[in-house]
PDB file of C-alpha atoms in Angstrom:
ATOM      1  CA  MET E   1      35.569  24.107 -73.893  1.00  0.00           C
ATOM      2  CA  VAL E   2      37.944  24.402 -70.955  1.00  0.00           C
ATOM      3  CA  LEU E   3      35.758  27.194 -69.566  1.00  0.00           C
ATOM      4  CA  VAL E   4      32.748  24.847 -69.623  1.00  0.00           C
ATOM      5  CA  GLN E   5      34.727  22.181 -67.751  1.00  0.00           C
ATOM      6  CA  VAL E   6      35.933  24.710 -65.184  1.00  0.00           C
ATOM      7  CA  ALA E   7      32.417  26.054 -64.646  1.00  0.00           C
ATOM      8  CA  LEU E   8      30.967  22.575 -64.268  1.00  0.00           C
ATOM      9  CA  ALA E   9      33.766  21.419 -61.932  1.00  0.00           C
ATOM     10  CA  ALA E  10      33.445  24.531 -59.816  1.00  0.00           C
ATOM     11  CA  ALA E  11      29.730  24.070 -59.457  1.00  0.00           C
ATOM     12  CA  LEU E  12      30.089  20.390 -58.528  1.00  0.00           C
ATOM     13  CA  LEU E  13      32.787  21.224 -56.030  1.00  0.00           C
ATOM     14  CA  ALA E  14      30.670  23.926 -54.396  1.00  0.00           C
ATOM     15  CA  ILE E  15      27.624  21.656 -54.181  1.00  0.00           C
ATOM     16  CA  GLY E  16      29.754  18.846 -52.759  1.00  0.00           C
ATOM     17  CA  ALA E  17      31.261  21.214 -50.181  1.00  0.00           C
ATOM     18  CA  LEU E  18      27.772  22.312 -49.136  1.00  0.00           C
ATOM     19  CA  HIS E  19      26.647  18.715 -48.662  1.00  0.00           C
ATOM     20  CA  LEU E  20      29.843  17.941 -46.684  1.00  0.00           C
ATOM     21  CA  ALA E  21      29.155  20.988 -44.441  1.00  0.00           C
ATOM     22  CA  TRP E  22      25.594  19.609 -43.842  1.00  0.00           C
ATOM     23  CA  ALA E  23      27.119  16.201 -43.062  1.00  0.00           C
ATOM     24  CA  CYS E  24      29.283  17.913 -40.425  1.00  0.00           C
ATOM     25  CA  GLY E  25      26.261  19.590 -38.827  1.00  0.00           C
ATOM     26  CA  SER E  26      25.993  22.943 -40.530  1.00  0.00           C
ATOM     27  CA  THR E  27      22.498  24.264 -41.141  1.00  0.00           C
ATOM     28  CA  TRP E  28      23.509  27.044 -43.518  1.00  0.00           C
ATOM     29  CA  PRO E  29      21.622  28.818 -44.988  1.00  0.00           C
ATOM     30  CA  ARG E  30      19.004  28.304 -42.296  1.00  0.00           C
ATOM     31  CA  ALA E  31      19.043  28.607 -38.490  1.00  0.00           C
ATOM     32  CA  ASP E  32      18.205  24.991 -37.652  1.00  0.00           C
ATOM     33  CA  ARG E  33      17.886  21.512 -39.100  1.00  0.00           C
ATOM     34  CA  ALA E  34      14.079  21.634 -39.440  1.00  0.00           C
ATOM     35  CA  ALA E  35      14.177  24.867 -41.405  1.00  0.00           C
ATOM     36  CA  LEU E  36      16.984  23.508 -43.590  1.00  0.00           C
ATOM     37  CA  ALA E  37      15.038  20.310 -44.271  1.00  0.00           C
ATOM     38  CA  ALA E  38      11.969  22.339 -45.262  1.00  0.00           C
ATOM     39  CA  LEU E  39      14.103  24.341 -47.673  1.00  0.00           C
ATOM     40  CA  VAL E  40      16.198  21.698 -49.359  1.00  0.00           C
ATOM     41  CA  ILE E  41      14.100  18.506 -49.396  1.00  0.00           C
ATOM     42  CA  GLY E  42      10.566  19.518 -48.458  1.00  0.00           C
ATOM     43  CA  ARG E  43      10.419  17.095 -45.566  1.00  0.00           C
ATOM     44  CA  PRO E  44      10.510  17.658 -41.788  1.00  0.00           C
ATOM     45  CA  VAL E  45      13.771  15.769 -41.188  1.00  0.00           C
ATOM     46  CA  LEU E  46      17.122  15.911 -42.979  1.00  0.00           C
ATOM     47  CA  PRO E  47      18.924  12.795 -44.085  1.00  0.00           C
ATOM     48  CA  GLY E  48      21.653  11.795 -41.658  1.00  0.00           C
ATOM     49  CA  PRO E  49      25.322  12.736 -41.845  1.00  0.00           C
ATOM     50  CA  ILE E  50      26.322   9.545 -43.671  1.00  0.00           C
ATOM     51  CA  ALA E  51      23.799  10.201 -46.439  1.00  0.00           C
ATOM     52  CA  CYS E  52      24.920  13.833 -46.785  1.00  0.00           C
ATOM     53  CA  ALA E  53      28.563  12.746 -46.860  1.00  0.00           C
ATOM     54  CA  ALA E  54      27.788  10.148 -49.504  1.00  0.00           C
ATOM     55  CA  VAL E  55      26.133  12.786 -51.689  1.00  0.00           C
ATOM     56  CA  ALA E  56      29.158  15.058 -51.135  1.00  0.00           C
ATOM     57  CA  LEU E  57      31.432  12.223 -52.217  1.00  0.00           C
ATOM     58  CA  VAL E  58      29.396  11.756 -55.426  1.00  0.00           C
ATOM     59  CA  PHE E  59      29.826  15.424 -56.248  1.00  0.00           C
ATOM     60  CA  PHE E  60      33.538  15.320 -55.512  1.00  0.00           C
ATOM     61  CA  VAL E  61      33.946  12.288 -57.775  1.00  0.00           C
ATOM     62  CA  GLY E  62      32.029  14.200 -60.456  1.00  0.00           C
ATOM     63  CA  THR E  63      34.405  17.137 -59.978  1.00  0.00           C
ATOM     64  CA  ALA E  64      37.397  14.837 -60.507  1.00  0.00           C
ATOM     65  CA  LEU E  65      35.764  13.219 -63.494  1.00  0.00           C
ATOM     66  CA  VAL E  66      35.181  16.578 -65.181  1.00  0.00           C
ATOM     67  CA  GLY E  67      38.727  17.635 -64.329  1.00  0.00           C
ATOM     68  CA  SER E  68      40.047  14.511 -66.034  1.00  0.00           C
ATOM     69  CA  LEU E  69      38.380  15.194 -69.370  1.00  0.00           C
ATOM     70  CA  GLY E  70      40.937  15.867 -72.072  1.00  0.00           C
ATOM     71  CA  HIS E  71      43.737  14.370 -69.994  1.00  0.00           C
ATOM     72  CA  LEU E  72      42.983  10.722 -70.568  1.00  0.00           C
ATOM     73  CA  SER E  73      43.363   8.421 -73.517  1.00  0.00           C
ATOM     74  CA  GLY E  74      42.063   5.131 -74.759  1.00  0.00           C
ATOM     75  CA  THR E  75      39.596   3.223 -72.652  1.00  0.00           C
ATOM     76  CA  LEU E  76      39.824   5.654 -69.713  1.00  0.00           C
ATOM     77  CA  ALA E  77      38.916   8.591 -71.987  1.00  0.00           C
ATOM     78  CA  THR E  78      35.939   6.618 -73.332  1.00  0.00           C
ATOM     79  CA  MET E  79      34.818   5.787 -69.804  1.00  0.00           C
ATOM     80  CA  ALA E  80      35.134   9.368 -68.664  1.00  0.00           C
ATOM     81  CA  HIS E  81      33.198  10.558 -71.686  1.00  0.00           C
ATOM     82  CA  GLY E  82      30.399   8.066 -71.015  1.00  0.00           C
ATOM     83  CA  ALA E  83      30.332   8.877 -67.302  1.00  0.00           C
ATOM     84  CA  THR E  84      30.037  12.579 -68.051  1.00  0.00           C
ATOM     85  CA  LEU E  85      27.117  11.952 -70.361  1.00  0.00           C
ATOM     86  CA  ALA E  86      25.511   9.730 -67.668  1.00  0.00           C
ATOM     87  CA  MET E  87      25.975  12.628 -65.265  1.00  0.00           C
ATOM     88  CA  ALA E  88      24.198  14.875 -67.764  1.00  0.00           C
ATOM     89  CA  ALA E  89      21.296  12.417 -67.916  1.00  0.00           C
ATOM     90  CA  VAL E  90      20.987  12.316 -64.128  1.00  0.00           C
ATOM     91  CA  PHE E  91      20.983  16.092 -63.848  1.00  0.00           C
ATOM     92  CA  ALA E  92      18.487  16.423 -66.703  1.00  0.00           C
ATOM     93  CA  LEU E  93      16.130  13.909 -65.046  1.00  0.00           C
ATOM     94  CA  ARG E  94      16.449  15.667 -61.685  1.00  0.00           C
ATOM     95  CA  GLY E  95      15.858  19.027 -63.304  1.00  0.00           C
ATOM     96  CA  GLY E  96      12.800  17.824 -65.224  1.00  0.00           C
ATOM     97  CA  TRP E  97      11.361  16.037 -62.209  1.00  0.00           C
ATOM     98  CA  GLY E  98      11.665  19.176 -60.118  1.00  0.00           C
ATOM     99  CA  PHE E  99       9.348  21.083 -62.375  1.00  0.00           C
ATOM    100  CA  LEU E 100       6.697  18.351 -61.972  1.00  0.00           C
ATOM    101  CA  GLU E 101       7.295  17.317 -58.368  1.00  0.00           C
ATOM    102  CA  ALA E 102       4.609  19.529 -56.791  1.00  0.00           C
ATOM    103  CA  ARG E 103       2.021  17.774 -58.948  1.00  0.00           C
ATOM    104  CA  VAL E 104       2.981  14.432 -57.472  1.00  0.00           C
ATOM    105  CA  ARG E 105       3.976  15.445 -53.935  1.00  0.00           C
ATOM    106  CA  ARG E 106       0.979  17.657 -53.142  1.00  0.00           C
ATOM    107  CA  GLU E 107       2.220  18.145 -49.563  1.00  0.00           C
ATOM    108  CA  ILE E 108       5.049  20.395 -50.798  1.00  0.00           C
ATOM    109  CA  VAL E 109       2.763  22.902 -52.569  1.00  0.00           C
ATOM    110  CA  GLY E 110       3.392  26.329 -51.065  1.00  0.00           C
ATOM    111  CA  THR E 111       6.474  25.280 -49.080  1.00  0.00           C
ATOM    112  CA  PRO E 112       9.865  26.947 -49.324  1.00  0.00           C
ATOM    113  CA  TYR E 113      11.221  23.831 -51.002  1.00  0.00           C
ATOM    114  CA  ALA E 114       8.575  23.949 -53.774  1.00  0.00           C
ATOM    115  CA  VAL E 115       9.420  27.570 -54.495  1.00  0.00           C
ATOM    116  CA  TRP E 116      13.181  27.030 -54.509  1.00  0.00           C
ATOM    117  CA  ASN E 117      12.841  23.791 -56.418  1.00  0.00           C
ATOM    118  CA  VAL E 118      11.276  25.633 -59.351  1.00  0.00           C
ATOM    119  CA  ARG E 119      13.345  28.794 -59.093  1.00  0.00           C
ATOM    120  CA  LEU E 120      16.803  27.407 -58.302  1.00  0.00           C
ATOM    121  CA  TYR E 121      17.309  23.664 -57.865  1.00  0.00           C
ATOM    122  CA  SER E 122      15.655  22.438 -61.105  1.00  0.00           C
ATOM    123  CA  PRO E 123      17.039  25.172 -63.367  1.00  0.00           C
ATOM    124  CA  LEU E 124      20.498  24.590 -61.829  1.00  0.00           C
ATOM    125  CA  CYS E 125      20.246  20.893 -62.596  1.00  0.00           C
ATOM    126  CA  VAL E 126      19.167  21.560 -66.175  1.00  0.00           C
ATOM    127  CA  GLY E 127      22.096  23.963 -66.546  1.00  0.00           C
ATOM    128  CA  LEU E 128      24.506  21.435 -65.085  1.00  0.00           C
ATOM    129  CA  ALA E 129      23.155  18.827 -67.507  1.00  0.00           C
ATOM    130  CA  ALA E 130      23.810  21.141 -70.415  1.00  0.00           C
ATOM    131  CA  LEU E 131      27.342  21.863 -69.208  1.00  0.00           C
ATOM    132  CA  ALA E 132      27.990  18.147 -68.788  1.00  0.00           C
ATOM    133  CA  VAL E 133      26.764  17.438 -72.332  1.00  0.00           C
ATOM    134  CA  VAL E 134      29.071  20.084 -73.744  1.00  0.00           C
ATOM    135  CA  ALA E 135      32.005  18.971 -71.561  1.00  0.00           C
ATOM    136  CA  GLY E 136      31.448  15.324 -72.451  1.00  0.00           C
ATOM    137  CA  ALA E 137      31.033  15.974 -76.132  1.00  0.00           C
ATOM    138  CA  SER E 138      34.189  18.058 -76.348  1.00  0.00           C
ATOM    139  CA  SER E 139      36.436  15.584 -74.504  1.00  0.00           C
TER     140      SER E 139
END
């Protein structure tokens, strides 16, 4: 189960670092902010740096949470277990929504975001949800 926790923590850390880079002005993996917005959110404008930094912080807290599993006892262990399962639920909802989003947001049909949402973002979220369930259940 340690491998599951390491994989989940590494993924959360990487995603958090990417959001922090965006908060600091990076447009990777695109050349400019408009192209990045089209790729990652399917809208013409990116959220501001504070929003990106807040998302990064959430991922970093998730990384610490996963890292704490198996190292806590009593009430803290119970809280960490519950928070990990809540994380799994959020990722599962985001993953499921991503497969349906183009049916609701018709304006994204055919955009880079719609393609990447179905091919990468949503499957990644479903995978992270599964890892979080296993990590939370084994703690």
